[in-house]
Amino acid sequence: MTGGPGRRLLVLLLVHSVLAQAITFVLRPAVTYRAIELDVPGGWLGALAASFAVVPLLLAVPSGQATDRFGERRVMIAGALLMTVSAAVLLLAGSAPAGLAAGIVVLGTGHLLCVVGQQAAVANAAPPDRFDTAFGHYTFAASLGQALGPGLIVLAGGGQAVPHTGALFAASTGIGLVLTLSALFLRLPAVAAGAREREDGGMRTLVRLPGLPRALLVSCIVIAAVDITLVYLPALGTDRGLTAGFVGLLLTLRAVASMVSRFFLGKLVALLGRRRLMVGTAALSAVSMAALALPLPAAAMACLVVFLGLGLGVGQPLTMAWLAHSTPPGLRGRAMSLRLTGNRLGQVVLPSAVGAVAVSTGAAGVLCATAAALAAAAALAGR
């Protein structure tokens, strides 16, 4: 990926990742704010967060099979179109809870297709000795999008408790059109026909990889923790009278901190090793998340969010690189989709469970419960 065509491919992949994450990370907090406007009960916010992952949970493995069979580009185009449609649905039908749920379901499906295609493309285009660095840079781009998305919240009324959600939905529709155009210009390297056709024993080969269940469980806890910060930091802000602009700043700081840890991932792995790095960052995330539940001044909250982002940024690229190392080219789409299946399961189960906690303890209790899950992830990584 260092020559002229490879560099152009890398740039387009990174642009596609930035835009896909930007849409996701502006629409999901915006849906939370719209739900607050509609007086949706706090316990239902967890269910609304889980709806992002319900349909993708069922489609994750088939999307990986489609990626291996038909190519990454087609899957990414389909995902970009669905993400654009989701923003339009929220713009036109987001005045009712059912419209919000429908828009989030479509968003989750489009996001799944984009991410499976992107990850398979990186795995098939990067040399094996550069997987940690390649996935670090790929997830760095994802974090950049996650930082830009909340920045739009500041522009759409950051000085208010609830921003102008209609403007956020409209802006996301425009970004979705650009996302679709960027996918149309992708030209990915061909994979041998024999590899594309490899079906027999594919999933059986993957599920027999040693250490796979623990790796998938750690990955799903980390991604669910990111989801919970998206949903419950705005809820915590409204509980404590924080402005939408400050909450958007916190979300941006978390994403920027994740960008830093991901950009230097290759060097961190060479220095510490994958297992030690995973244990340390999961533990750092757990402590930071628990501390955020305390009544703290704004500066302390900002510092804790930075530590949280540094920790949460490492889990995803590490498991991607491990899977890419462990699977042949014809199975990498399915390998990434299997990882995403575990992630989506965590995104359904964990937010729904902590949503029940929110009924009695509020957003602060949700953060404490999530911290306990991250501590369990650190213990699993150590084993």
mmCIF file of C-alpha atoms in Angstrom, residues 76-326:
data_model
loop_
_atom_site.group_PDB
_atom_site.id
_atom_site.type_symbol
_atom_site.label_atom_id
_atom_site.label_comp_id
_atom_site.label_asym_id
_atom_site.label_seq_id
_atom_site.Cartn_x
_atom_site.Cartn_y
_atom_site.Cartn_z
ATOM 1 C CA MET A 76 -19.315 -0.576 0.911
ATOM 2 C CA ILE A 77 -21.489 1.135 -1.711
ATOM 3 C CA ALA A 78 -24.596 -0.597 -0.350
ATOM 4 C CA GLY A 79 -23.654 0.427 3.185
ATOM 5 C CA ALA A 80 -23.118 4.052 2.186
ATOM 6 C CA LEU A 81 -26.521 4.198 0.513
ATOM 7 C CA LEU A 82 -28.241 2.785 3.613
ATOM 8 C CA MET A 83 -26.512 5.292 5.887
ATOM 9 C CA THR A 84 -27.731 8.121 3.656
ATOM 10 C CA VAL A 85 -31.269 6.722 3.771
ATOM 11 C CA SER A 86 -31.120 6.477 7.575
ATOM 12 C CA ALA A 87 -30.311 10.183 7.910
ATOM 13 C CA ALA A 88 -33.192 11.017 5.566
ATOM 14 C CA VAL A 89 -35.578 8.818 7.603
ATOM 15 C CA LEU A 90 -34.579 10.589 10.811
ATOM 16 C CA LEU A 91 -35.030 13.978 9.125
ATOM 17 C CA LEU A 92 -38.496 13.150 7.795
ATOM 18 C CA ALA A 93 -39.894 10.764 10.439
ATOM 19 C CA GLY A 94 -37.850 11.524 13.554
ATOM 20 C CA SER A 95 -40.663 13.358 15.312
ATOM 21 C CA ALA A 96 -41.944 10.050 16.733
ATOM 22 C CA PRO A 97 -40.114 7.342 18.728
ATOM 23 C CA ALA A 98 -40.940 4.761 16.041
ATOM 24 C CA GLY A 99 -39.265 6.941 13.405
ATOM 25 C CA LEU A 100 -36.181 7.278 15.581
ATOM 26 C CA ALA A 101 -35.983 3.509 16.046
ATOM 27 C CA ALA A 102 -36.409 2.894 12.303
ATOM 28 C CA GLY A 103 -33.700 5.395 11.412
ATOM 29 C CA ILE A 104 -31.260 3.874 13.915
ATOM 30 C CA VAL A 105 -31.924 0.329 12.618
ATOM 31 C CA VAL A 106 -31.155 1.401 9.042
ATOM 32 C CA LEU A 107 -28.098 3.316 10.253
ATOM 33 C CA GLY A 108 -26.782 0.232 12.054
ATOM 34 C CA THR A 109 -27.248 -1.939 8.968
ATOM 35 C CA GLY A 110 -25.471 0.527 6.676
ATOM 36 C CA HIS A 111 -22.685 1.013 9.183
ATOM 37 C CA LEU A 112 -22.202 -2.768 9.378
ATOM 38 C CA LEU A 113 -21.796 -3.120 5.596
ATOM 39 C CA CYS A 114 -19.364 -0.199 5.418
ATOM 40 C CA VAL A 115 -17.225 -1.503 8.268
ATOM 41 C CA VAL A 116 -17.077 -5.129 7.066
ATOM 42 C CA GLY A 117 -16.026 -3.955 3.602
ATOM 43 C CA GLN A 118 -13.433 -1.543 4.985
ATOM 44 C CA GLN A 119 -11.849 -4.048 7.352
ATOM 45 C CA ALA A 120 -11.665 -6.800 4.725
ATOM 46 C CA ALA A 121 -10.123 -4.327 2.279
ATOM 47 C CA VAL A 122 -7.420 -3.341 4.774
ATOM 48 C CA ALA A 123 -6.703 -7.004 5.626
ATOM 49 C CA ASN A 124 -6.408 -7.982 1.955
ATOM 50 C CA ALA A 125 -4.347 -4.957 0.891
ATOM 51 C CA ALA A 126 -1.822 -4.647 3.731
ATOM 52 C CA PRO A 127 1.254 -6.916 4.028
ATOM 53 C CA PRO A 128 1.096 -9.335 7.005
ATOM 54 C CA ASP A 129 4.025 -7.721 8.817
ATOM 55 C CA ARG A 130 2.183 -4.388 8.808
ATOM 56 C CA PHE A 131 -1.231 -5.509 10.095
ATOM 57 C CA ASP A 132 -0.930 -3.790 13.501
ATOM 58 C CA THR A 133 0.133 -0.518 11.889
ATOM 59 C CA ALA A 134 -2.425 -0.767 9.047
ATOM 60 C CA PHE A 135 -5.338 -1.428 11.386
ATOM 61 C CA GLY A 136 -4.045 1.201 13.773
ATOM 62 C CA HIS A 137 -4.153 3.787 10.982
ATOM 63 C CA TYR A 138 -7.545 2.527 9.786
ATOM 64 C CA THR A 139 -9.051 2.856 13.248
ATOM 65 C CA PHE A 140 -7.251 6.208 13.621
ATOM 66 C CA ALA A 141 -9.332 7.392 10.664
ATOM 67 C CA ALA A 142 -12.436 5.965 12.331
ATOM 68 C CA SER A 143 -11.622 7.935 15.482
ATOM 69 C CA LEU A 144 -11.176 11.079 13.384
ATOM 70 C CA GLY A 145 -14.718 10.618 12.128
ATOM 71 C CA GLN A 146 -15.888 9.983 15.678
ATOM 72 C CA ALA A 147 -14.309 13.299 16.681
ATOM 73 C CA LEU A 148 -15.760 15.269 13.762
ATOM 74 C CA GLY A 149 -19.300 13.975 14.307
ATOM 75 C CA PRO A 150 -19.782 15.428 17.810
ATOM 76 C CA GLY A 151 -18.165 18.636 16.549
ATOM 77 C CA LEU A 152 -21.278 19.170 14.441
ATOM 78 C CA ILE A 153 -23.317 19.139 17.653
ATOM 79 C CA VAL A 154 -21.408 22.194 18.826
ATOM 80 C CA LEU A 155 -22.170 23.992 15.540
ATOM 81 C CA ALA A 156 -25.857 23.076 15.777
ATOM 82 C CA GLY A 157 -26.450 24.747 19.118
ATOM 83 C CA GLY A 158 -23.741 23.767 21.539
ATOM 84 C CA GLY A 159 -24.688 26.531 23.968
ATOM 85 C CA GLN A 160 -28.072 24.937 24.636
ATOM 86 C CA ALA A 161 -28.992 21.897 26.701
ATOM 87 C CA VAL A 162 -30.491 20.297 23.566
ATOM 88 C CA PRO A 163 -29.091 21.207 20.106
ATOM 89 C CA HIS A 164 -31.048 21.675 16.862
ATOM 90 C CA THR A 165 -31.486 18.008 15.985
ATOM 91 C CA GLY A 166 -33.190 18.695 12.653
ATOM 92 C CA ALA A 167 -30.085 20.487 11.398
ATOM 93 C CA LEU A 168 -27.949 17.524 12.468
ATOM 94 C CA PHE A 169 -30.153 15.096 10.544
ATOM 95 C CA ALA A 170 -30.008 17.302 7.432
ATOM 96 C CA ALA A 171 -26.215 17.669 7.597
ATOM 97 C CA SER A 172 -25.819 13.908 7.981
ATOM 98 C CA THR A 173 -27.866 13.335 4.831
ATOM 99 C CA GLY A 174 -25.419 15.503 2.877
ATOM 100 C CA ILE A 175 -22.415 13.704 4.365
ATOM 101 C CA GLY A 176 -24.017 10.396 3.349
ATOM 102 C CA LEU A 177 -24.100 11.491 -0.287
ATOM 103 C CA VAL A 178 -20.370 12.273 -0.149
ATOM 104 C CA LEU A 179 -19.766 8.893 1.507
ATOM 105 C CA THR A 180 -21.519 7.137 -1.375
ATOM 106 C CA LEU A 181 -19.440 9.022 -3.965
ATOM 107 C CA SER A 182 -16.198 8.064 -2.209
ATOM 108 C CA ALA A 183 -17.197 4.373 -2.336
ATOM 109 C CA LEU A 184 -17.912 4.609 -6.068
ATOM 110 C CA PHE A 185 -14.321 5.708 -6.757
ATOM 111 C CA LEU A 186 -12.707 2.812 -4.859
ATOM 112 C CA ARG A 187 -10.625 0.406 -6.953
ATOM 113 C CA LEU A 188 -9.590 -2.532 -4.776
ATOM 114 C CA PRO A 189 -6.960 -5.181 -5.641
ATOM 115 C CA ALA A 190 -8.372 -8.386 -7.073
ATOM 116 C CA VAL A 191 -8.468 -11.490 -4.902
ATOM 117 C CA ALA A 192 -7.932 -14.838 -6.595
ATOM 118 C CA ALA A 193 -11.145 -16.467 -7.755
ATOM 119 C CA GLY A 194 -10.369 -19.616 -5.766
ATOM 120 C CA ALA A 195 -10.116 -17.563 -2.611
ATOM 121 C CA ARG A 196 -13.397 -15.771 -3.326
ATOM 122 C CA GLU A 197 -15.142 -19.108 -3.733
ATOM 123 C CA ARG A 198 -13.804 -20.661 -0.511
ATOM 124 C CA GLU A 199 -16.970 -21.683 1.315
ATOM 125 C CA ASP A 200 -16.583 -25.229 2.650
ATOM 126 C CA GLY A 201 -15.465 -25.260 6.229
ATOM 127 C CA GLY A 202 -14.939 -21.489 6.272
ATOM 128 C CA MET A 203 -16.802 -20.619 9.460
ATOM 129 C CA ARG A 204 -15.806 -23.929 11.078
ATOM 130 C CA THR A 205 -12.171 -22.998 10.492
ATOM 131 C CA LEU A 206 -12.676 -19.610 12.094
ATOM 132 C CA VAL A 207 -14.497 -20.718 15.240
ATOM 133 C CA ARG A 208 -11.717 -23.222 15.994
ATOM 134 C CA LEU A 209 -9.065 -20.530 16.297
ATOM 135 C CA PRO A 210 -7.501 -20.772 19.788
ATOM 136 C CA GLY A 211 -8.450 -17.918 22.079
ATOM 137 C CA LEU A 212 -11.231 -16.703 19.765
ATOM 138 C CA PRO A 213 -14.100 -16.651 22.333
ATOM 139 C CA ARG A 214 -12.126 -14.515 24.808
ATOM 140 C CA ALA A 215 -10.906 -12.162 22.068
ATOM 141 C CA LEU A 216 -14.451 -11.682 20.758
ATOM 142 C CA LEU A 217 -15.833 -11.114 24.262
ATOM 143 C CA VAL A 218 -13.212 -8.466 25.058
ATOM 144 C CA SER A 219 -13.901 -6.774 21.724
ATOM 145 C CA CYS A 220 -17.677 -6.698 22.240
ATOM 146 C CA ILE A 221 -17.370 -5.238 25.762
ATOM 147 C CA VAL A 222 -15.076 -2.465 24.524
ATOM 148 C CA ILE A 223 -17.292 -1.491 21.577
ATOM 149 C CA ALA A 224 -20.404 -1.598 23.788
ATOM 150 C CA ALA A 225 -18.643 0.741 26.230
ATOM 151 C CA VAL A 226 -18.054 3.210 23.383
ATOM 152 C CA ASP A 227 -21.761 2.983 22.517
ATOM 153 C CA ILE A 228 -22.760 3.643 26.112
ATOM 154 C CA THR A 229 -20.632 6.795 26.248
ATOM 155 C CA LEU A 230 -22.426 8.028 23.122
ATOM 156 C CA VAL A 231 -25.848 7.543 24.681
ATOM 157 C CA TYR A 232 -25.320 8.197 28.389
ATOM 158 C CA LEU A 233 -22.805 11.061 28.373
ATOM 159 C CA PRO A 234 -25.539 13.287 26.886
ATOM 160 C CA ALA A 235 -27.954 11.893 29.487
ATOM 161 C CA LEU A 236 -25.417 12.545 32.260
ATOM 162 C CA GLY A 237 -24.982 16.065 30.927
ATOM 163 C CA THR A 238 -28.697 16.803 31.107
ATOM 164 C CA ASP A 239 -28.845 15.340 34.654
ATOM 165 C CA ARG A 240 -26.058 17.689 35.773
ATOM 166 C CA GLY A 241 -27.057 20.752 33.777
ATOM 167 C CA LEU A 242 -24.110 20.601 31.333
ATOM 168 C CA THR A 243 -24.505 22.283 27.962
ATOM 169 C CA ALA A 244 -24.693 20.265 24.754
ATOM 170 C CA GLY A 245 -21.495 22.002 23.633
ATOM 171 C CA PHE A 246 -19.552 20.694 26.628
ATOM 172 C CA VAL A 247 -20.909 17.178 26.138
ATOM 173 C CA GLY A 248 -19.924 17.384 22.464
ATOM 174 C CA LEU A 249 -16.450 18.470 23.605
ATOM 175 C CA LEU A 250 -16.209 15.437 25.909
ATOM 176 C CA LEU A 251 -17.172 13.085 23.076
ATOM 177 C CA THR A 252 -14.625 14.751 20.815
ATOM 178 C CA LEU A 253 -11.875 14.464 23.425
ATOM 179 C CA ARG A 254 -12.613 10.760 23.823
ATOM 180 C CA ALA A 255 -12.349 10.227 20.082
ATOM 181 C CA VAL A 256 -9.140 12.282 19.748
ATOM 182 C CA ALA A 257 -7.517 10.306 22.577
ATOM 183 C CA SER A 258 -8.439 7.079 20.792
ATOM 184 C CA MET A 259 -6.848 8.483 17.640
ATOM 185 C CA VAL A 260 -3.557 8.966 19.493
ATOM 186 C CA SER A 261 -3.414 5.415 20.873
ATOM 187 C CA ARG A 262 -4.376 3.969 17.481
ATOM 188 C CA PHE A 263 -1.868 6.001 15.486
ATOM 189 C CA PHE A 264 0.989 4.637 17.597
ATOM 190 C CA LEU A 265 -0.451 1.127 17.907
ATOM 191 C CA GLY A 266 2.308 -0.590 15.935
ATOM 192 C CA LYS A 267 4.984 0.879 18.204
ATOM 193 C CA LEU A 268 2.990 0.100 21.347
ATOM 194 C CA VAL A 269 2.585 -3.547 20.313
ATOM 195 C CA ALA A 270 6.318 -3.815 19.578
ATOM 196 C CA LEU A 271 7.078 -2.320 23.006
ATOM 197 C CA LEU A 272 4.574 -4.138 25.233
ATOM 198 C CA GLY A 273 3.109 -7.049 23.284
ATOM 199 C CA ARG A 274 -0.554 -7.497 22.387
ATOM 200 C CA ARG A 275 -1.774 -9.198 25.571
ATOM 201 C CA ARG A 276 -0.100 -6.817 28.025
ATOM 202 C CA LEU A 277 -1.320 -3.825 26.020
ATOM 203 C CA MET A 278 -4.891 -5.158 25.964
ATOM 204 C CA VAL A 279 -4.963 -5.791 29.729
ATOM 205 C CA GLY A 280 -3.535 -2.375 30.589
ATOM 206 C CA THR A 281 -5.835 -0.382 28.329
ATOM 207 C CA ALA A 282 -8.973 -2.266 29.434
ATOM 208 C CA ALA A 283 -8.087 -1.598 33.076
ATOM 209 C CA LEU A 284 -7.443 2.098 32.327
ATOM 210 C CA SER A 285 -10.860 2.319 30.649
ATOM 211 C CA ALA A 286 -12.589 0.692 33.624
ATOM 212 C CA VAL A 287 -11.079 3.088 36.170
ATOM 213 C CA SER A 288 -11.798 6.154 34.025
ATOM 214 C CA MET A 289 -15.407 5.140 33.358
ATOM 215 C CA ALA A 290 -16.097 4.555 37.062
ATOM 216 C CA ALA A 291 -14.576 7.900 38.025
ATOM 217 C CA LEU A 292 -16.785 9.734 35.514
ATOM 218 C CA ALA A 293 -19.810 8.708 37.566
ATOM 219 C CA LEU A 294 -18.594 10.902 40.449
ATOM 220 C CA PRO A 295 -19.699 14.551 40.772
ATOM 221 C CA LEU A 296 -16.571 16.216 39.408
ATOM 222 C CA PRO A 297 -15.630 19.634 37.995
ATOM 223 C CA ALA A 298 -15.572 20.064 34.234
ATOM 224 C CA ALA A 299 -11.759 19.965 33.957
ATOM 225 C CA ALA A 300 -11.580 16.638 35.807
ATOM 226 C CA MET A 301 -14.272 15.161 33.581
ATOM 227 C CA ALA A 302 -12.323 16.233 30.504
ATOM 228 C CA CYS A 303 -9.128 14.567 31.807
ATOM 229 C CA LEU A 304 -10.969 11.344 32.595
ATOM 230 C CA VAL A 305 -12.544 11.243 29.145
ATOM 231 C CA VAL A 306 -9.050 11.517 27.626
ATOM 232 C CA PHE A 307 -7.862 8.503 29.656
ATOM 233 C CA LEU A 308 -11.034 6.653 28.700
ATOM 234 C CA GLY A 309 -10.407 7.323 25.010
ATOM 235 C CA LEU A 310 -6.790 6.168 25.229
ATOM 236 C CA GLY A 311 -7.937 2.873 26.715
ATOM 237 C CA LEU A 312 -10.943 2.229 24.485
ATOM 238 C CA GLY A 313 -9.000 3.015 21.322
ATOM 239 C CA VAL A 314 -6.761 -0.064 21.457
ATOM 240 C CA GLY A 315 -9.150 -3.031 21.711
ATOM 241 C CA GLN A 316 -10.643 -2.898 18.221
ATOM 242 C CA PRO A 317 -7.491 -2.660 16.043
ATOM 243 C CA LEU A 318 -5.726 -5.318 18.144
ATOM 244 C CA THR A 319 -8.455 -7.895 17.552
ATOM 245 C CA MET A 320 -8.650 -6.951 13.844
ATOM 246 C CA ALA A 321 -4.911 -7.436 13.390
ATOM 247 C CA TRP A 322 -5.000 -10.769 15.227
ATOM 248 C CA LEU A 323 -7.834 -12.068 13.033
ATOM 249 C CA ALA A 324 -6.114 -10.855 9.848
ATOM 250 C CA HIS A 325 -2.952 -12.724 10.865
ATOM 251 C CA SER A 326 -4.909 -15.892 11.646
#
